[in-house]
Coordinates of C-alpha atoms in Angstrom, one line a residue:
X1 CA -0.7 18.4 -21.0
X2 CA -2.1 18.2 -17.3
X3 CA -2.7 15.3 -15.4
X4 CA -4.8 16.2 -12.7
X5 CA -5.9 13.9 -9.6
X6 CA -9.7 14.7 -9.7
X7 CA -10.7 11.9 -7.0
X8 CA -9.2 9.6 -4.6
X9 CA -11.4 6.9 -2.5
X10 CA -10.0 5.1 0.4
X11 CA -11.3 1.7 2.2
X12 CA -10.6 -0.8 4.5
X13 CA -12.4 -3.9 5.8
X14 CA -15.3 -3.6 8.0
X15 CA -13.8 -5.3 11.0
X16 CA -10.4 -4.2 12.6
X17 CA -8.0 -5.8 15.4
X18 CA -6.4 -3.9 17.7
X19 CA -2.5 -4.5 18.2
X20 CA -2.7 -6.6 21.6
X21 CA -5.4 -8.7 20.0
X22 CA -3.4 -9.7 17.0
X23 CA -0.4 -10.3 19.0
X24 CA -2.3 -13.2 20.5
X25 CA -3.1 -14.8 17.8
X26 CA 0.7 -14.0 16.3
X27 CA 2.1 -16.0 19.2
X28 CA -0.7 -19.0 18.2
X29 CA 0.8 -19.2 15.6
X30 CA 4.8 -18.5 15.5
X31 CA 5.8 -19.2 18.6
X32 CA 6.7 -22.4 20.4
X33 CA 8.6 -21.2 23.8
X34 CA 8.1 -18.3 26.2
X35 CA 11.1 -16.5 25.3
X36 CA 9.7 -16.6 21.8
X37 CA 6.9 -15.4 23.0
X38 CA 8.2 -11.9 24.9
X39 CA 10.4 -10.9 21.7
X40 CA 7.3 -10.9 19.4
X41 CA 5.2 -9.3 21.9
X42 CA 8.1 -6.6 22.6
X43 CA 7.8 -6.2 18.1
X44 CA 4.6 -5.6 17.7
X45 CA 4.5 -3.0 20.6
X46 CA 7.6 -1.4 18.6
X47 CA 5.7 -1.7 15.3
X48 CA 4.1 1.4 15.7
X49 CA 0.3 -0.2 14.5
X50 CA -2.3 0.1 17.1
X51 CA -5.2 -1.4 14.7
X52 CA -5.4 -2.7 11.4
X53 CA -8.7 -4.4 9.2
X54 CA -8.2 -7.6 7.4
X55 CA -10.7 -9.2 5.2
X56 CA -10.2 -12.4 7.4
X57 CA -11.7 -11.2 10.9
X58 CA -15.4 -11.6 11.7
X59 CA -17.2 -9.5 14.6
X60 CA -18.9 -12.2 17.1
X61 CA -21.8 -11.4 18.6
X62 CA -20.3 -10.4 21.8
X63 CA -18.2 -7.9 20.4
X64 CA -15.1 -9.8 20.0
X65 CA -13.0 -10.4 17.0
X66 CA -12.8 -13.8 15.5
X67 CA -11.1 -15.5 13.0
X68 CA -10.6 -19.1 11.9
X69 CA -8.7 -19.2 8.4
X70 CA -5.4 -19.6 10.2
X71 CA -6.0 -22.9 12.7
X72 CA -3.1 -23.3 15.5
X73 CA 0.0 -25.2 13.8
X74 CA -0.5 -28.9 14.7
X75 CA 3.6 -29.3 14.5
X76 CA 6.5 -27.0 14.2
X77 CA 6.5 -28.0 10.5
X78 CA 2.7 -26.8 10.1
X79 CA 2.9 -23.7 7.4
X80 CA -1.0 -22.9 8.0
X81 CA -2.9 -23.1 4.3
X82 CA -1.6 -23.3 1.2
X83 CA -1.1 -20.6 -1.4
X84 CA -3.9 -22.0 -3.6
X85 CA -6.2 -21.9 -0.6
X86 CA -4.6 -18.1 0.4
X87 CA -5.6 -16.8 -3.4
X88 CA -8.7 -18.4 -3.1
X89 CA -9.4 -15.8 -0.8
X90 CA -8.1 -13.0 -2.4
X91 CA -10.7 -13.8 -5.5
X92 CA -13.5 -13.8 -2.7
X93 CA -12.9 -10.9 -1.4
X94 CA -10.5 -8.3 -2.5
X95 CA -13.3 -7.1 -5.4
X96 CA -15.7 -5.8 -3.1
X97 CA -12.7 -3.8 -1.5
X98 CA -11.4 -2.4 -4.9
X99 CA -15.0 -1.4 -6.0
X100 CA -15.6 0.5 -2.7
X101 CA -12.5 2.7 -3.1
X102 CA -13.4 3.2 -6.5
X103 CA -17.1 4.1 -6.0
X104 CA -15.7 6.6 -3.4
X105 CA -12.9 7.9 -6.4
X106 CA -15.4 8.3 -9.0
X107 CA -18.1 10.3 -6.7
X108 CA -15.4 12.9 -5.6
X109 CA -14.2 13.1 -9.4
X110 CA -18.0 13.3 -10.7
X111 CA -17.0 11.1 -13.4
X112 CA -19.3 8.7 -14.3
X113 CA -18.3 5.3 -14.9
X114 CA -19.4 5.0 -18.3
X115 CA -16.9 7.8 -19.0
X116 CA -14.0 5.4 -17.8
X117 CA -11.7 4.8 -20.5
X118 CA -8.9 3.1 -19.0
X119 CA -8.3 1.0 -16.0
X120 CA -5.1 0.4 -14.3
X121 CA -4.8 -2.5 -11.2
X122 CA -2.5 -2.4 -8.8
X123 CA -2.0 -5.5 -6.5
X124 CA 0.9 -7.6 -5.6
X125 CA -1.6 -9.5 -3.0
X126 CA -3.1 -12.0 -5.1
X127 CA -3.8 -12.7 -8.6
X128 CA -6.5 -14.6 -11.2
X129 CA -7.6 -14.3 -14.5
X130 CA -10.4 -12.9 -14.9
X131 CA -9.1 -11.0 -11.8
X132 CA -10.1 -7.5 -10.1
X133 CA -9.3 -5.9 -13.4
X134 CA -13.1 -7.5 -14.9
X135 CA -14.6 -7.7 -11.4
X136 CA -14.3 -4.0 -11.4
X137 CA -15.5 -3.3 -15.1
X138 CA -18.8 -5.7 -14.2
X139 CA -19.5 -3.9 -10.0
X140 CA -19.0 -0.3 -11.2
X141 CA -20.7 -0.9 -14.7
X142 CA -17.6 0.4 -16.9
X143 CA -17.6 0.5 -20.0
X144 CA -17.1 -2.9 -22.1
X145 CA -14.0 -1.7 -24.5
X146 CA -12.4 -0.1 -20.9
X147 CA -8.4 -1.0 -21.9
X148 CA -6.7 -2.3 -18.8
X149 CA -3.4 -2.1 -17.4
X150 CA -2.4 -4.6 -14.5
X151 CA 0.8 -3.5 -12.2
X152 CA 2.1 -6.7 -10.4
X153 CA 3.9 -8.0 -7.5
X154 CA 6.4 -4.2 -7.2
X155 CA 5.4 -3.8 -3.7
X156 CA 4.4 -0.9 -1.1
X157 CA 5.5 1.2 -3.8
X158 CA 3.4 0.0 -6.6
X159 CA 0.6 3.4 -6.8
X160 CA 3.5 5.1 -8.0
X161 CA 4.0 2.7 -10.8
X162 CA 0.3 2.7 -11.4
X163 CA 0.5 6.7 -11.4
X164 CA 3.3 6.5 -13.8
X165 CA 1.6 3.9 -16.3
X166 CA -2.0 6.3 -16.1
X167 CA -0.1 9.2 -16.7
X168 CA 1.4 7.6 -20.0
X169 CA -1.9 6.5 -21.2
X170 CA -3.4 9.7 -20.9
X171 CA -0.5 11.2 -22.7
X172 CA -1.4 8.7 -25.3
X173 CA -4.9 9.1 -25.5
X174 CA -6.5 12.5 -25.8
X175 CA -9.8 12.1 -24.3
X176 CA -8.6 9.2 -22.0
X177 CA -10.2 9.1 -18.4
X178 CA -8.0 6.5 -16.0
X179 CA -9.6 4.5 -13.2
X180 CA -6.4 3.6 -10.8
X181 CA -7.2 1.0 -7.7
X182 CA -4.4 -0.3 -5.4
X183 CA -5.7 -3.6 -4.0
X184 CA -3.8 -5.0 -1.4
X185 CA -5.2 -8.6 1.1
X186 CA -1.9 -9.0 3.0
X187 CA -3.4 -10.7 5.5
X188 CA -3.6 -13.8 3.9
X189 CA -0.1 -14.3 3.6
X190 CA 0.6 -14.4 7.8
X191 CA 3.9 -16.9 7.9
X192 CA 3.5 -19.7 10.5
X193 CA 7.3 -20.8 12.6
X194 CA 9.2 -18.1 14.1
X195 CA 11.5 -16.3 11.9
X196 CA 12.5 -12.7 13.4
X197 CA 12.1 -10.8 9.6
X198 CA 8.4 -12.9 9.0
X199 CA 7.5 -11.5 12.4
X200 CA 8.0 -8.2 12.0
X201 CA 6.2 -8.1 8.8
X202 CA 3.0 -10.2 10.5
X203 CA 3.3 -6.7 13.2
X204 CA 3.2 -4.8 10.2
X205 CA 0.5 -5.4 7.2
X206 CA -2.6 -5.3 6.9
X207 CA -5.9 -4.7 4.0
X208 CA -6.8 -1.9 2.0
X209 CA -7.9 -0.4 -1.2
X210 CA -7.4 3.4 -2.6
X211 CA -8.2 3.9 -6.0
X212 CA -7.5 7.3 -7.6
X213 CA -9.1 9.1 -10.8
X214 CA -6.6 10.8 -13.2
X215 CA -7.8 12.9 -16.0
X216 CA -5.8 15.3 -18.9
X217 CA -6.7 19.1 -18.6
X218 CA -9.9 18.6 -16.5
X219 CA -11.8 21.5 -16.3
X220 CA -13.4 20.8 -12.9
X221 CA -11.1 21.6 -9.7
X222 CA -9.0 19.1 -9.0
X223 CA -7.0 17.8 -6.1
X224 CA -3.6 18.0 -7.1
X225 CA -1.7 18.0 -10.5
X226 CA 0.7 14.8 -11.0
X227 CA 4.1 16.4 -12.7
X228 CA 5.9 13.5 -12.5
X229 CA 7.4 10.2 -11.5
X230 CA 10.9 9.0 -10.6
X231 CA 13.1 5.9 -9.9
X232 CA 16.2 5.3 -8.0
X233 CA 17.9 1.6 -7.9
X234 CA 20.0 1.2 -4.6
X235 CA 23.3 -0.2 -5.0
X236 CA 24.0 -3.8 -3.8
X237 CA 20.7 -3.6 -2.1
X238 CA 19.2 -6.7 -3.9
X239 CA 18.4 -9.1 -1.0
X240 CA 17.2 -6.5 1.8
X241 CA 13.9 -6.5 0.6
X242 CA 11.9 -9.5 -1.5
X243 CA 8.5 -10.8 -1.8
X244 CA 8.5 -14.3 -3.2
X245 CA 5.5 -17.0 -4.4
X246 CA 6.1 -19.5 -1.6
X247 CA 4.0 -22.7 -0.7
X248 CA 2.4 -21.4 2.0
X249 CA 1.6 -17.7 0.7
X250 CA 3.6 -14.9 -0.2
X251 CA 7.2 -14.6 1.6
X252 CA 8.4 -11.5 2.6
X253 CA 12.0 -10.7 3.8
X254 CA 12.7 -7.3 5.3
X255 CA 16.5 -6.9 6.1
X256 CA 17.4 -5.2 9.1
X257 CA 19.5 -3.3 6.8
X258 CA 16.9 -1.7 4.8
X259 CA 16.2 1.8 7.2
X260 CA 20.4 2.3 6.8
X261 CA 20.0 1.7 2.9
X262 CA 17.5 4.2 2.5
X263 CA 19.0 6.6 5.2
X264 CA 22.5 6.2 3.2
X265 CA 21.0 6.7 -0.6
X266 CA 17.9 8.7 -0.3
X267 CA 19.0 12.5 -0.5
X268 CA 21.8 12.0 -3.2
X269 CA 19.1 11.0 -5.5
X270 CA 16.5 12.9 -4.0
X271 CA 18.0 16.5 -3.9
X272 CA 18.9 16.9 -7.6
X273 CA 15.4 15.4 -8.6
X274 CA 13.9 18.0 -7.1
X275 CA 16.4 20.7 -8.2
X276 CA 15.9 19.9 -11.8
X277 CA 11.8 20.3 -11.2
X278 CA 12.4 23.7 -9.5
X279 CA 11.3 22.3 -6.0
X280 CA 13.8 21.8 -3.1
X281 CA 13.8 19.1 0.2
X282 CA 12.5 22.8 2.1
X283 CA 9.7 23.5 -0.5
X284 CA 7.8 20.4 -0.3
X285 CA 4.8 21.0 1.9
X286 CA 3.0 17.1 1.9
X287 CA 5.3 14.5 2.7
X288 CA 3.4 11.2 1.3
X289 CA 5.8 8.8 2.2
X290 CA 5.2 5.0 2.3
X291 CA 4.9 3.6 6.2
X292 CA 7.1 1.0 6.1
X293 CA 7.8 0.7 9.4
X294 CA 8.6 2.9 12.5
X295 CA 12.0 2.6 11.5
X296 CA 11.6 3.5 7.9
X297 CA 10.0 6.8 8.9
X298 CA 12.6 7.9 11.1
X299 CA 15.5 6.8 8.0
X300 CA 13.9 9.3 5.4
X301 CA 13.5 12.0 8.4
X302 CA 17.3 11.7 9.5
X303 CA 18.4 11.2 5.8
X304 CA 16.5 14.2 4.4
X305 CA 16.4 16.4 7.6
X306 CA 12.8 16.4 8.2
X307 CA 10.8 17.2 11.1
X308 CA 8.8 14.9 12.9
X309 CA 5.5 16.2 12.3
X310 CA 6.5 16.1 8.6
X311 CA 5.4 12.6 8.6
X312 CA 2.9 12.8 11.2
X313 CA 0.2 12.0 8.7
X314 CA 1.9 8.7 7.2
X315 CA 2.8 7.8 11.0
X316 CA -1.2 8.1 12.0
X317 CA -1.5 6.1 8.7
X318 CA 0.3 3.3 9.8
X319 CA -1.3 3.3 13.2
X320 CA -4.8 3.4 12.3
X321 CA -4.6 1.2 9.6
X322 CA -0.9 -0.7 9.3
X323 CA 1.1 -1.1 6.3
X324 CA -1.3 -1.5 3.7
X325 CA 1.3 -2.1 0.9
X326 CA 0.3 -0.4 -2.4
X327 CA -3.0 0.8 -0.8
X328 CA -1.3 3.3 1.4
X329 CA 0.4 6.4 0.2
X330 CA -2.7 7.0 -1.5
X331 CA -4.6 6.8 2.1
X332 CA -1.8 9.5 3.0
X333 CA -2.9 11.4 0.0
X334 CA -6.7 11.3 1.2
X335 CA -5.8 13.0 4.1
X336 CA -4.1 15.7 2.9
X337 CA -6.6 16.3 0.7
X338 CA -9.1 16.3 3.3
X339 CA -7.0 18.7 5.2
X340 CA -6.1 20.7 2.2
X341 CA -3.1 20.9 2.7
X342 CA -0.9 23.2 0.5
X343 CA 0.9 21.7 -2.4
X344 CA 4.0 20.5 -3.6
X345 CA 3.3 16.5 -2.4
X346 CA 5.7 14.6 -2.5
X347 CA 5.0 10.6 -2.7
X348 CA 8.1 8.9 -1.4
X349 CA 8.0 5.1 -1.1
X350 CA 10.2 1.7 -1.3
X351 CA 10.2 -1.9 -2.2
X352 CA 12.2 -5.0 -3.6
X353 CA 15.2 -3.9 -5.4
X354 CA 15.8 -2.1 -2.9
X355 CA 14.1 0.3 -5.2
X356 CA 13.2 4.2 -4.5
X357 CA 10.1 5.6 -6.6
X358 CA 8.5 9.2 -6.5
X359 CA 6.0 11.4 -7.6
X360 CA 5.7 15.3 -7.8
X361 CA 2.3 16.8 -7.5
X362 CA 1.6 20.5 -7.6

């Protein structure tokens, strides 16, 4: 059996701030002395995002971008609006985003929604029941006995989870097509007060929605074959990374620690995954990996040997867009694609564990 990649659709809200922009508002809102002020400006000019959209910006009409969800904190005890108030938003909103990525999917695939079998939702962003899972079965007119998957709260690496769960349903299922969309509103979890790991993250995240279609032995040329997924748990790596339900929205801690981890562990699991799927570190031509961070990048280069322009695409990922959690490996994906660029890909991304996941497409 094949699993082939037939479609992937990509999108992102329709307004956009630039990184000088959004360090303004930042400052609004985390900081409370001038010194404060310089180190968080000094971060997001290290973050390596120039622009990023977020469902929470609004174009004014003299062409400057506005946004009023997050007033200034009226104390240093102010946490902004609650989590209730935060999901709210994510109901409102992230629908629209998921259906446009899929629309996008489906076209490329030529699969028409009624052929949809399955449906697999990837989000760690926001959640209600019914959530995007029946928002998307209604917008794109799915089929009403469409079976649906839901992968929650596993972080920037969660499309590799969602590839791994379509993949066993279309094992399963002999004339199964699967619908996978990565939703991701990070945005609405911006952390008020100054903490230096909450700032870096604010630099760093951002909106966006990729969905990919996934069928078994398509006859119609496809974009890439998946041949499968991997996992790696990092040793005494548990606290480096988490993502927590707080009061105040989602709370993310991102250890300083977390480029060594990865830089330490990554080709010792890495090289004899490959080896035992014929490929080597040297035979991989697409290098999907996740955009954590400037510093992320540079870890998997040093600790695999890459090049620079190896991740070139993932870097102009994260600058154009920021880190758009599970939304963004596919995005690399879309531009290889577009590019058509020679296969193996590799998909190479992390999250709270410290966990490593993988995927193999030919």
């Amino acid at each position: 059996m094949n699993v082939t990649l037939d479609g992937i659709g990509f999108a992102v809200p329709p307004v956009s701030i630039c990184r000088q922009k959004s360090s303004e508002v930042a400052k609004q809102l985390s900081c409370s002395s001038d010194q404060q002020r310089r180190r968080l400006e000094a971060l997001y000019r290290r973050s390596g995002v120039q622009s990023r959209g977020s469902v929470l910006l609004s174009e004014a009409a003299c062409g400057t971008v506005e946004q009023d969800f997050f007033p200034p904190a009226v104390d240093h005890e102010d946490r902004g609006p609650t989590t209730a108030v935060r999901s709210q938003q994510f109901a409102d909103h992230a629908p629209q985003l998921a259906a446009d990525a899929s629309r996008i999917a489906l076209d490329e695939s030529g699969l028409d929604p009624s052929q949809v079998t399955h449906l697999v939702v990837v989000t760690c962003t926001g959640f209600a029941a019914p959530g995007v899972d029946i928002e998307l079965i209604q917008r794109l007119g799915l089929p009403a006995q469409t079976q649906r998957v839901q992968v929650g709260f596993m972080g920037c690496h969660g499309a590799i989870n969602g590839l791994r769960a379509a993949q066993g349903l279309l094992a399963a299922n002999e004339n199964a097509n699967v619908l996978l969309c990565c939703v991701e509103l990070c945005s609405l979890h911006y952390q008020y007060g100054y903490d230096a790991n909450r700032i870096v993250s604010g630099a760093l995240f951002a909106d966006g929605a990729a969905a990919m279609v996934l069928r078994r032995d398509s006859q119609k040329p496809s974009l890439a074959t998946l041949v499968e997924t991997g996992s790696c748990l990092v040793p005494d790596s548990r606290d480096a990374m988490t993502w927590k339900v707080g009061d105040h929205g989602f709370e993310m801690t991102l250890s300083a620690t977390v480029p060594s981890l990865i830089e330490a562990g990554l080709v010792d699991f890495l090289t004899p995954w490959l080896a035992k799927r014929g490929h080597t570190i040297e035979s991989i031509q697409g290098w999907a990996v996740h955009p954590g961070g400037t510093r992320i990048l540079s870890a998997v280069e040093t600790s695999l040997g890459l090049q620079p322009e190896q991740l070139a695409t993932s870097r102009s990922v994260l600058s154009e867009h920021g880190n758009m959690s599970s939304a963004t490996m596919p995005a690399v994906l879309r531009q290889f694609a577009d590019r058509d660029l020679p296969r193996p890909w590799l998909m190479l991304g992390f999250g709270p564990g410290l966990e490593i996941e993988v995927a193999l497409l030919e």
